[in-house]
Coordinates of C-alpha atoms in Angstrom, one line a residue:
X1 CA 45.1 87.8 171.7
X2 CA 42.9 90.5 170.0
X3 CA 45.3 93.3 168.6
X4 CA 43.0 96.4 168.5
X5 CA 42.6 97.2 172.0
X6 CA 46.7 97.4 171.3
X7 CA 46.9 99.3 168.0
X8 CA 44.4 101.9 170.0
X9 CA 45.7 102.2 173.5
X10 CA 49.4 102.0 172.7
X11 CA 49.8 105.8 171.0
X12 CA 47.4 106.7 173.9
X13 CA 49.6 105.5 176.4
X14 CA 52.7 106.8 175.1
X15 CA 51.5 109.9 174.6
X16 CA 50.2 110.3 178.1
X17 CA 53.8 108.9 179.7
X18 CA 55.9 111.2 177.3
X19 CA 56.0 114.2 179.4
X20 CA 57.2 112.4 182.0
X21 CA 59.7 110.8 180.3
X22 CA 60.4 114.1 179.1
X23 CA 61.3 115.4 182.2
X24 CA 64.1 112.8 182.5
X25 CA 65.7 112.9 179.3
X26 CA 64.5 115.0 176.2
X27 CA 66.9 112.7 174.0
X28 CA 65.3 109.4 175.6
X29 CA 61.7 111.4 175.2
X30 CA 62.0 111.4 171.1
X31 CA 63.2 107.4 171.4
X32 CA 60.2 106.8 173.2
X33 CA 57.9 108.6 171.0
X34 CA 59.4 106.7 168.3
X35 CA 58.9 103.4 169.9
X36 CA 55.4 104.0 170.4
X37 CA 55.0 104.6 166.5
X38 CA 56.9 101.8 165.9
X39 CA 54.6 99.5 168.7
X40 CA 51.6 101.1 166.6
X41 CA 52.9 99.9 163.5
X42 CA 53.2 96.5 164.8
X43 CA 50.0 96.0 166.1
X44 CA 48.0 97.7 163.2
X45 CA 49.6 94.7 161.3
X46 CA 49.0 92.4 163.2
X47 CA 45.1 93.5 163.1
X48 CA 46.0 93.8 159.0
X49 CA 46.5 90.0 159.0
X50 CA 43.5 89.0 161.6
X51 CA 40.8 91.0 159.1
X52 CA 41.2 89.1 155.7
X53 CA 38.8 86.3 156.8
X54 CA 35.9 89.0 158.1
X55 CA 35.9 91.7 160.2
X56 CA 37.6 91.6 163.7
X57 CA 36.1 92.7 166.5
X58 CA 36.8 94.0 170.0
X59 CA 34.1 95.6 172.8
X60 CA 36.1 97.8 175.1
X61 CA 35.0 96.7 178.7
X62 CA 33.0 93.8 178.0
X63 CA 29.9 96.0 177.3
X64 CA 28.0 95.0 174.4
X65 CA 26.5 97.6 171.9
X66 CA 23.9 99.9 172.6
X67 CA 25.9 100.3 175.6
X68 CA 29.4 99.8 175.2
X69 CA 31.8 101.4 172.4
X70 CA 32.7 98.1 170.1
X71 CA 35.2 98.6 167.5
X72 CA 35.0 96.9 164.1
X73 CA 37.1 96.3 161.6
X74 CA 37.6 95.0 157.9
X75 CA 39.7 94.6 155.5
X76 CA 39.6 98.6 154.2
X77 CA 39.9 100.2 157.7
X78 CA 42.7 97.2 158.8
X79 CA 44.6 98.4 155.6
X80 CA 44.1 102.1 156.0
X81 CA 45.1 101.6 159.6
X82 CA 48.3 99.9 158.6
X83 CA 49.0 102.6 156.0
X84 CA 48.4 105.5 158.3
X85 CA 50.8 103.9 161.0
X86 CA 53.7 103.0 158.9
X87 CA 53.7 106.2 157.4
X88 CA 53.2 107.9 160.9
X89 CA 56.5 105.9 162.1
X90 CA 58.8 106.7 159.6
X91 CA 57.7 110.4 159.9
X92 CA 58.1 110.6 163.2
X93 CA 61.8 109.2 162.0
X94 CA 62.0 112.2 160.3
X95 CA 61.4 114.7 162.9
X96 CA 64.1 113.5 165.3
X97 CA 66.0 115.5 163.2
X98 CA 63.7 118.6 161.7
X99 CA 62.4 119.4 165.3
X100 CA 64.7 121.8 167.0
X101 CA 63.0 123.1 170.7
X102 CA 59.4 121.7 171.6
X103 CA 60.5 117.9 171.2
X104 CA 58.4 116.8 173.9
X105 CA 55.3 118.5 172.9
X106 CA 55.6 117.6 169.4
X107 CA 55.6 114.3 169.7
X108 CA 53.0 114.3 172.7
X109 CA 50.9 115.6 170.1
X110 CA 51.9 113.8 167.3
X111 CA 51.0 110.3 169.0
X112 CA 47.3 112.0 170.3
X113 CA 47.1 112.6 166.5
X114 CA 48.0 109.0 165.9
X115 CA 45.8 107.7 168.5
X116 CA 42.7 109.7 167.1
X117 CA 43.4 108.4 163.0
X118 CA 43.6 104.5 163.9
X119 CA 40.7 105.1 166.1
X120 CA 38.5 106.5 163.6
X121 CA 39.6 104.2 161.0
X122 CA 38.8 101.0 163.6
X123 CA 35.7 102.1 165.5
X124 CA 32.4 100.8 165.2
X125 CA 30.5 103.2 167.1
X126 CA 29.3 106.6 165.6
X127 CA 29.5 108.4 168.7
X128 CA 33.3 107.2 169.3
X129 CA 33.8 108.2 165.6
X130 CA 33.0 111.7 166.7
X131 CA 35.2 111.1 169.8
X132 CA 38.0 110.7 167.8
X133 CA 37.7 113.0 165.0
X134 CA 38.0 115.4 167.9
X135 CA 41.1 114.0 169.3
X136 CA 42.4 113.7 165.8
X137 CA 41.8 117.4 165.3
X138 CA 42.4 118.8 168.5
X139 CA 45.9 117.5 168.0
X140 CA 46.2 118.9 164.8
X141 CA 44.9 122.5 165.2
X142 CA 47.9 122.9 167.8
X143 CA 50.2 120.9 165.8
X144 CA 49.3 123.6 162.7
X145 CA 50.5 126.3 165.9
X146 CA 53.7 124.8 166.4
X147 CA 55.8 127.5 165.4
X148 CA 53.5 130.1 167.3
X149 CA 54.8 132.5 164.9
X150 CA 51.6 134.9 163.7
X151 CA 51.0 132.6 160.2
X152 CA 50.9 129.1 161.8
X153 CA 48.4 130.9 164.5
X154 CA 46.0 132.6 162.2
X155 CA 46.1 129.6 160.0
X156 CA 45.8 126.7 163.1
X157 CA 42.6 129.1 164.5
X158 CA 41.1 129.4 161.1
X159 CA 41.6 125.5 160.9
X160 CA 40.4 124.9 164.6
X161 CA 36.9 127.2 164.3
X162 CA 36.4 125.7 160.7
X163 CA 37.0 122.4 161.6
X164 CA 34.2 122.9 164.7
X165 CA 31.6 123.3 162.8
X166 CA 32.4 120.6 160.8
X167 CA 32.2 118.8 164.1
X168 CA 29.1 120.3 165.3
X169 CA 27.0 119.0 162.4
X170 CA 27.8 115.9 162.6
X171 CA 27.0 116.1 166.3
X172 CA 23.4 117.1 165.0
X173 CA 23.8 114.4 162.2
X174 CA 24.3 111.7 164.8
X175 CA 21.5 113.0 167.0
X176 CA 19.1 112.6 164.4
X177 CA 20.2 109.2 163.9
X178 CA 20.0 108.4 167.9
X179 CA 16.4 109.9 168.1
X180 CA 15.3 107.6 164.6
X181 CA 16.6 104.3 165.1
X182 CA 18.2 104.3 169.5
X183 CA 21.8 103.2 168.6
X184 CA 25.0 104.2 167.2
X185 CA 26.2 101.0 166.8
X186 CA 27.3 100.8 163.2
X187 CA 26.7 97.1 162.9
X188 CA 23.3 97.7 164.2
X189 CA 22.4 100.6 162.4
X190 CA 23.1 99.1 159.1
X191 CA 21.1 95.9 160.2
X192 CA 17.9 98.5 160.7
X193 CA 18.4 100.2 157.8
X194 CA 18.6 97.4 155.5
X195 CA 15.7 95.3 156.8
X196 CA 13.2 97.8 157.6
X197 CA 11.4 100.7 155.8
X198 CA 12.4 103.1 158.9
X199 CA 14.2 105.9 156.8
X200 CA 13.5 108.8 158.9
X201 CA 15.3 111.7 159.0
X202 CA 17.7 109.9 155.9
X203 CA 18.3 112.4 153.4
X204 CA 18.8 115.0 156.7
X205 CA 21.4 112.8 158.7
X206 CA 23.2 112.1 155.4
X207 CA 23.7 115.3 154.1
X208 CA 24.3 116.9 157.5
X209 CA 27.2 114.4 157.8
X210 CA 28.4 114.2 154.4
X211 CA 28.9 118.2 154.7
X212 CA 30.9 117.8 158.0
X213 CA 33.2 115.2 156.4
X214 CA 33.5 117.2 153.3
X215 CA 34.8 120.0 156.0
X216 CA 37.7 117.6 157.0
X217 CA 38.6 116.1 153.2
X218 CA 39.0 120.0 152.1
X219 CA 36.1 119.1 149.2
X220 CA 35.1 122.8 147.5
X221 CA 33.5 124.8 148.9
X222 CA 34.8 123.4 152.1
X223 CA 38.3 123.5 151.1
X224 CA 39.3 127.2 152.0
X225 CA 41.1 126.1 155.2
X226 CA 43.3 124.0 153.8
X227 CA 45.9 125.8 152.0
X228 CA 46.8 127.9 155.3
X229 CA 46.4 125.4 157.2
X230 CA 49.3 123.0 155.5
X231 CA 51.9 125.0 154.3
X232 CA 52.0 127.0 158.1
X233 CA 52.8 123.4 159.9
X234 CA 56.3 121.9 159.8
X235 CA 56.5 119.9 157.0
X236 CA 56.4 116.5 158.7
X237 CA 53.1 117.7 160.1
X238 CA 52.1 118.9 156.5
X239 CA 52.9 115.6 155.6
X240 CA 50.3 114.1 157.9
X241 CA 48.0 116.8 157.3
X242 CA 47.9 115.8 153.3
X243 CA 49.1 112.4 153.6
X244 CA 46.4 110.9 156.3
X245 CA 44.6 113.4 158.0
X246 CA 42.5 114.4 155.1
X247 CA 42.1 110.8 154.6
X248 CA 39.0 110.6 157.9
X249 CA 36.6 112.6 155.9
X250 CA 37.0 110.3 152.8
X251 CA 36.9 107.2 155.0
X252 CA 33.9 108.3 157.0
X253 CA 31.8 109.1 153.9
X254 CA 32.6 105.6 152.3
X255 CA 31.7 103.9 155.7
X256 CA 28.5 105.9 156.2
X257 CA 27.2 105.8 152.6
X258 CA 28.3 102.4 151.8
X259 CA 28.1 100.3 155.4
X260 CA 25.4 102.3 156.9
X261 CA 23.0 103.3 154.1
X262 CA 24.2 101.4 151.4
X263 CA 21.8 101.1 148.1
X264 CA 19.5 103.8 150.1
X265 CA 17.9 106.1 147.1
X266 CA 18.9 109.0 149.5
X267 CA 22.7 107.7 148.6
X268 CA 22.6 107.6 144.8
X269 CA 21.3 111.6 145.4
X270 CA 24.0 112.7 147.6
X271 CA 26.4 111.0 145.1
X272 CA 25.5 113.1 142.3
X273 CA 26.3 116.3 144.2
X274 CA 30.0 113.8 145.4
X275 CA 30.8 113.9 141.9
X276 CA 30.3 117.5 140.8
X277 CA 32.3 119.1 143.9
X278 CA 34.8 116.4 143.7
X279 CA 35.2 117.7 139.9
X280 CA 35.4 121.3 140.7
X281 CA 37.7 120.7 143.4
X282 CA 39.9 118.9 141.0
X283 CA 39.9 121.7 138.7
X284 CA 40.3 124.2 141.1
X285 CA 43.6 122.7 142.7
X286 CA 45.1 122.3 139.5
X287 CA 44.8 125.4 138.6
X288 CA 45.7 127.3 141.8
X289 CA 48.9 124.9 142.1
X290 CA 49.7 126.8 138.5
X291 CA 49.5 130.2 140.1
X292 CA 51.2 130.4 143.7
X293 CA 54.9 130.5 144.6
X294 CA 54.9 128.8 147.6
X295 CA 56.2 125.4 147.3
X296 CA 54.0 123.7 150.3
X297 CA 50.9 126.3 149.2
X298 CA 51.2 124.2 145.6
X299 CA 51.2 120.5 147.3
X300 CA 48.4 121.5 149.6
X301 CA 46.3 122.7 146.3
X302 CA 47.3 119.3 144.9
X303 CA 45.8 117.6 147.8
X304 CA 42.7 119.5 147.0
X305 CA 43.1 118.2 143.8
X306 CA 43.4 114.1 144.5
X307 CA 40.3 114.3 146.9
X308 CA 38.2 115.6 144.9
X309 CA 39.3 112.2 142.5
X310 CA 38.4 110.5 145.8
X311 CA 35.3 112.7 146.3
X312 CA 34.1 111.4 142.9
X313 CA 34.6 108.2 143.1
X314 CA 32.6 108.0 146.2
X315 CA 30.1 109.6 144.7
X316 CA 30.2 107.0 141.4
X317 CA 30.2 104.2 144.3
X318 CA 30.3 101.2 142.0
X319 CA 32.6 98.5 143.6
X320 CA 35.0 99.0 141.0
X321 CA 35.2 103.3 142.0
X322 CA 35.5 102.0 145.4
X323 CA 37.8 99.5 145.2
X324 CA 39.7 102.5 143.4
X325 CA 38.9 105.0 145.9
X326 CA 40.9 102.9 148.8
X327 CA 43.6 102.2 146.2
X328 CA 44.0 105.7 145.5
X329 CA 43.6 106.9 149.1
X330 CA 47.0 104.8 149.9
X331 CA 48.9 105.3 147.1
X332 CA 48.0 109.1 147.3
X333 CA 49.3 109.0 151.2
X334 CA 52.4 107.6 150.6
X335 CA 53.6 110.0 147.7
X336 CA 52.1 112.8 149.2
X337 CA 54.2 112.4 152.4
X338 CA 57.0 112.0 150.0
X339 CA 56.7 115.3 148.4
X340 CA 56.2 117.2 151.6
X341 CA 59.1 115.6 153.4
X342 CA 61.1 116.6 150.4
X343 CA 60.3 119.8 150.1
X344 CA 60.8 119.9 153.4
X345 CA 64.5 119.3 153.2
X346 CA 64.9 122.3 150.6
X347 CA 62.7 124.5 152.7
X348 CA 65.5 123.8 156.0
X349 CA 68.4 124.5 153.5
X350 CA 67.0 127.9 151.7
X351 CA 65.0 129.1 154.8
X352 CA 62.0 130.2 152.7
X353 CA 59.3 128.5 151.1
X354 CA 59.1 130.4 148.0
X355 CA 60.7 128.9 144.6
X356 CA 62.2 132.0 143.3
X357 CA 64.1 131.9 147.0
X358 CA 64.6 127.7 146.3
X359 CA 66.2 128.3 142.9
X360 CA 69.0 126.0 142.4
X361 CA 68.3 124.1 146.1
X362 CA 67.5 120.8 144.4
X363 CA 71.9 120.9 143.6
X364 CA 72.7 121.0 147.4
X365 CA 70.8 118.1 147.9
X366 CA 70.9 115.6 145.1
X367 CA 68.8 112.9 147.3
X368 CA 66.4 115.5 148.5
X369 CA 65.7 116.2 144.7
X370 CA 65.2 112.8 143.6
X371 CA 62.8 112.1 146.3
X372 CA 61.1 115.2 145.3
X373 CA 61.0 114.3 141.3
X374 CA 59.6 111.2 142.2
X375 CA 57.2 112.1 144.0
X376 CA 56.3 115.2 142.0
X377 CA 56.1 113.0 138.4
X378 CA 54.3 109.8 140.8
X379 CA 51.3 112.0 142.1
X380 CA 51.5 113.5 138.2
X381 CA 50.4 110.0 137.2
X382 CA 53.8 108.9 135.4
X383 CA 54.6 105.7 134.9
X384 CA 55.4 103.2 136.2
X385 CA 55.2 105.2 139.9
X386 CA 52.5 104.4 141.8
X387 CA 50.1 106.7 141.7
X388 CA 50.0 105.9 138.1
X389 CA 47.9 102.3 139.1
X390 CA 45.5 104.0 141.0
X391 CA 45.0 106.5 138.7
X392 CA 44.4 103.8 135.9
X393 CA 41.7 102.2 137.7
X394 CA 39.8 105.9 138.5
X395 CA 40.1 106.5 134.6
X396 CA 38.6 103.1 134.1
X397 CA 35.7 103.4 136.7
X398 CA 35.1 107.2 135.9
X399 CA 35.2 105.7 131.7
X400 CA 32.4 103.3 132.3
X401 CA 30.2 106.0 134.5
X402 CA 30.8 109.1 132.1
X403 CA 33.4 109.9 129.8
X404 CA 33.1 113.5 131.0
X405 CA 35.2 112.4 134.4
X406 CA 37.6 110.0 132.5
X407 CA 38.2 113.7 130.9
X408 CA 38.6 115.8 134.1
X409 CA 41.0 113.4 136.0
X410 CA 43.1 113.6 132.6
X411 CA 43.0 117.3 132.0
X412 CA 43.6 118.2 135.8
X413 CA 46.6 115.8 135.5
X414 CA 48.3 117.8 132.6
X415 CA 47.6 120.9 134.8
X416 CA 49.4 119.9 138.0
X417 CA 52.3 117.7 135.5
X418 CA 52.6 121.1 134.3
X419 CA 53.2 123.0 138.4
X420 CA 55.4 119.9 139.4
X421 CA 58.0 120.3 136.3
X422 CA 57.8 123.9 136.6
X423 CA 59.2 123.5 140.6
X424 CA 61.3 120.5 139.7
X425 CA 63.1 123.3 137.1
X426 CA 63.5 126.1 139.1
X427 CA 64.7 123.9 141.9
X428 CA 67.3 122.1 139.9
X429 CA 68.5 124.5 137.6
X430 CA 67.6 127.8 139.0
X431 CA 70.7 129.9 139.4
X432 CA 70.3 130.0 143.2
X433 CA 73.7 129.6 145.7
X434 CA 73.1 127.6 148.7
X435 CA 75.5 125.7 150.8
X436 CA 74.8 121.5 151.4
X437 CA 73.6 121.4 154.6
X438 CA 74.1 117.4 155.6
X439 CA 70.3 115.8 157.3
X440 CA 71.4 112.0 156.8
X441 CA 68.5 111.0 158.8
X442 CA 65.6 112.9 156.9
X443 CA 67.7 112.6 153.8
X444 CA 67.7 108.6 154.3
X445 CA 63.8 108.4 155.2
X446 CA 62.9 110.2 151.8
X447 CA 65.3 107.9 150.0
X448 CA 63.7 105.1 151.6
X449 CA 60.0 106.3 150.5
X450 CA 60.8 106.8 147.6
X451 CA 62.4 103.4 146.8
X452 CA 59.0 102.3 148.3
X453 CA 56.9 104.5 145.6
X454 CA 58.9 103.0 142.6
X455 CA 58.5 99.0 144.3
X456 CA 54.6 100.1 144.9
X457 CA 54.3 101.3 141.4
X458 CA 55.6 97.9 140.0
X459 CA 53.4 95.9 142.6
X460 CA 50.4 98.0 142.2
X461 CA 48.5 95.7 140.5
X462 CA 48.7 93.1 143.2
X463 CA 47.7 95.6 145.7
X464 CA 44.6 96.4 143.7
X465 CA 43.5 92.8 143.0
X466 CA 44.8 91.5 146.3
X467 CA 43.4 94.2 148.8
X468 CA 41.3 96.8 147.5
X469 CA 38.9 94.5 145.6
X470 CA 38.4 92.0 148.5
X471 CA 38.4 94.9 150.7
X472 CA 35.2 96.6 148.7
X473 CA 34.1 92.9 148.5
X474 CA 33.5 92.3 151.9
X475 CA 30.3 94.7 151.9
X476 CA 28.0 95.6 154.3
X477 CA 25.9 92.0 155.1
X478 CA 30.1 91.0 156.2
X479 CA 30.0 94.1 158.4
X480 CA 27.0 93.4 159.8
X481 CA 27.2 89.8 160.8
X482 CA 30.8 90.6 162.5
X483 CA 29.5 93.2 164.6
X484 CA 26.8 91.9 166.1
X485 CA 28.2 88.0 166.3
X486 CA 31.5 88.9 167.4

């Protein structure tokens, strides 16, 4: 049996029954929600294992493209799928035990947010891409609200009206493309650019979309939403925000520069201007995560920080920036989550998310703070964590394009080094007097990441060689011929 239509529908269908399982039981409402994680999880592996011979492919009805929505997927979305689910699952683990009131909404949300990521990462249609980047979102604006206090409102409605015009460009982007070539089919579209001179409208569709998705990877100047946004969510949701959600507009450039107008002189343009925003936004996270007090304000500038790495990479687009590119993007996730789950903890215990109020916190919680270091020192680039490997293979890819970007990842590495040893300090030997509070199950879920940061570090080559290569390998003649012969 196919396992997308699965992987997609499940979080759908949960989150649709949850209310009403709500109403029953709010207690055997969060199992449920958790279930349907877990279900998620299963399937996107299942679909992991299915792609490593080609892409798989499912049409929803039986309609074939034009007409019907046909979902695609390779080896780089399967993985990224299979990322974004486990991760999802053990943070919804989390929140069993950091959400308080709300439960049933929460989580209703939370799987709509998980139902829009795995379908943008699987789809194969344009216009369902923009279908789900607007469930995706729509769930997050009002997960960013969740505390309805004034900050998480101003911050979720400054996200929300940004975050629709990112939308509404690409709307006009895909328009374009409709009127110029009459499909959205990805397969298809790639098929008519590569084997025809029809370029129409190129260089406008491209950098109409490429601005949008810049809009949802928080890539300067686009980027200004972001360090509300984050910090104002409860820190699971932060977690997603930084950890995958980010991830779409990354994912979507890579699939429509790359699969769509791959070797397209339009491409190679656009990449240029990847490269130099993607370095200023580097340079501008590290140094603002060297400036504020707010602990979660300081990861959301370091997630500024890693995609503008990604954003350059892209922009290199050699297979070898790529193949780092998808490395980075999970290893990135995973410690990311990490540090906001973390902090989390700390921010529960001290009730404020300002260091000078955190002094001493890391003391109360001794797991909490290893977690933390860990993932603080991993997304530093110490070894042998594993954002260390993927950071490796972006020096080696930016070295052979320019020494100059081998220079900024390194420099802008010190700098946030520098902000993460600085929090790890005051929050383990500030002079601050805090009672342990016990949370054994958000406690045990860091513990566990973390193990899984230090095993990913030590396997991270085999990752790269094993996945991201073959993943970059598969191009997009692979894509093609699955999409329209499957």
């Amino acid at each position: 049996m196919n396992p997308i239509p699965l992987a997609v529908l499940t979080p759908i269908a949960f989150a649709f029954t949850l209310p009403l399982i709500g109403k029953l039981s709010k207690s055997v409402a969060k199992a449920y929600a958790v279930l349907g994680t877990f279900l998620t999880m299963l399937f996107t592996f299942e679909v992991f294992k299915s792609s490593g011979s080609g892409p798989l492919t499912y049409t929803f009805g039986g309609w074939r493209a034009p007409i019907g929505i046909v979902y695609e997927v390779d080896t780089m979305s399967a993985f990224l799928g299979l990322v974004t689910s486990t991760l999802l699952f053990l943070i919804a683990i989390y929140s069993l035990e950091y959400i308080k009131s709300g439960e049933v909404w929460y989580f209703t949300l939370y799987l709509g947010l998980e139902a829009g990521l795995i379908g943008v990462l699987y789809t194969g249609d344009l216009f369902n891409l923009f279908v789900m980047l607007e469930v995706t979102s729509v769930a997050a604006y009002a997960l960013v609200m969740f505390n309805r206090d004034l900050q998480s409102l101003r911050a979720g409605l400054k996200y929300a009206f940004i975050g629709a015009i990112g939308t509404t460009l690409y709307f006009i982007a895909m328009g374009l493309l409709y009127r110029t070539y009459g499909t959205l089919n990805m397969a298809q579209l790639a098929e008519i650019v590569h084997s025809s001179d029809v370029v129409n409208a190129s260089l406008a569709i491209l950098l109409l979309a490429t601005w949008a998705f810049l809009i949802k990877a928080a890539i300067f100047p686009n980027h200004f939403w972001l360090p509300d946004a984050h910090p104002a969510a409860p820190s699971p949701i932060s977690a997603v925000l930084s950890g995958l959600v980010v991830n779409v507009g990354i994912y979507s450039i890579a699939r429509l520069y790359f699969t769509l107008y791959s070797g397209l002189p339009e491409v190679k343009s656009l990449g240029t201007l990847l490269i130099i925003l993607g370095a200023i936004s580097a340079f501008l996270g590290a140094i603002m995560m060297n400036v504020h007090s707010d602990i979660k304000r300081i990861i959301a500038y370091s997630t500024i920080m890693h995609m503008g790495y990604l954003s350059m990479a892209l922009g290199i687009g050699s297979s070898l920036a790529l193949a780092s590119a998808v490395f980075h993007t999970f290893n990135h996730a995973v410690a990311k989550s990490l540090l906001f789950l973390s902090a989390g903890i700390m921010i529960q215990i001290g009730g404020s998310r300002d260091l000078r109020d955190l002094a001493g916190i890391g003391r109360t919680n001794p797991l909490a703070m290893f977690s933390f270091a860990v993932a603080a020192l991993s997304l530093a680039g110490i070894p042998p964590l594993n954002v260390f490997s993927s950071k490796v293979m972006l020096f080696t890819a930016f070295l052979d394009w320019n020494p100059a970007l081998a220079g900024v990842l390194i420099v802008t590495s010190i700098m946030s080094l520098v902000a993460y040893v600085k929090m790890m300090r005051v929050l383990w030997l500030g002079c601050g007097k805090k009672e342990s509070v016990g949370m054994p199950v958000m406690t045990g879920v860091v513990v566990a990441i973390s193990i899984a940061v230090i095993v990913l570090g030590l396997v991270g080559p085999w990752i790269f060689k094993g996945i991201a290569l073959p993943a970059v390998a598969q191009g997009w003649e692979s894509y093609v011929a699955g999409g329209l012969g499957g």
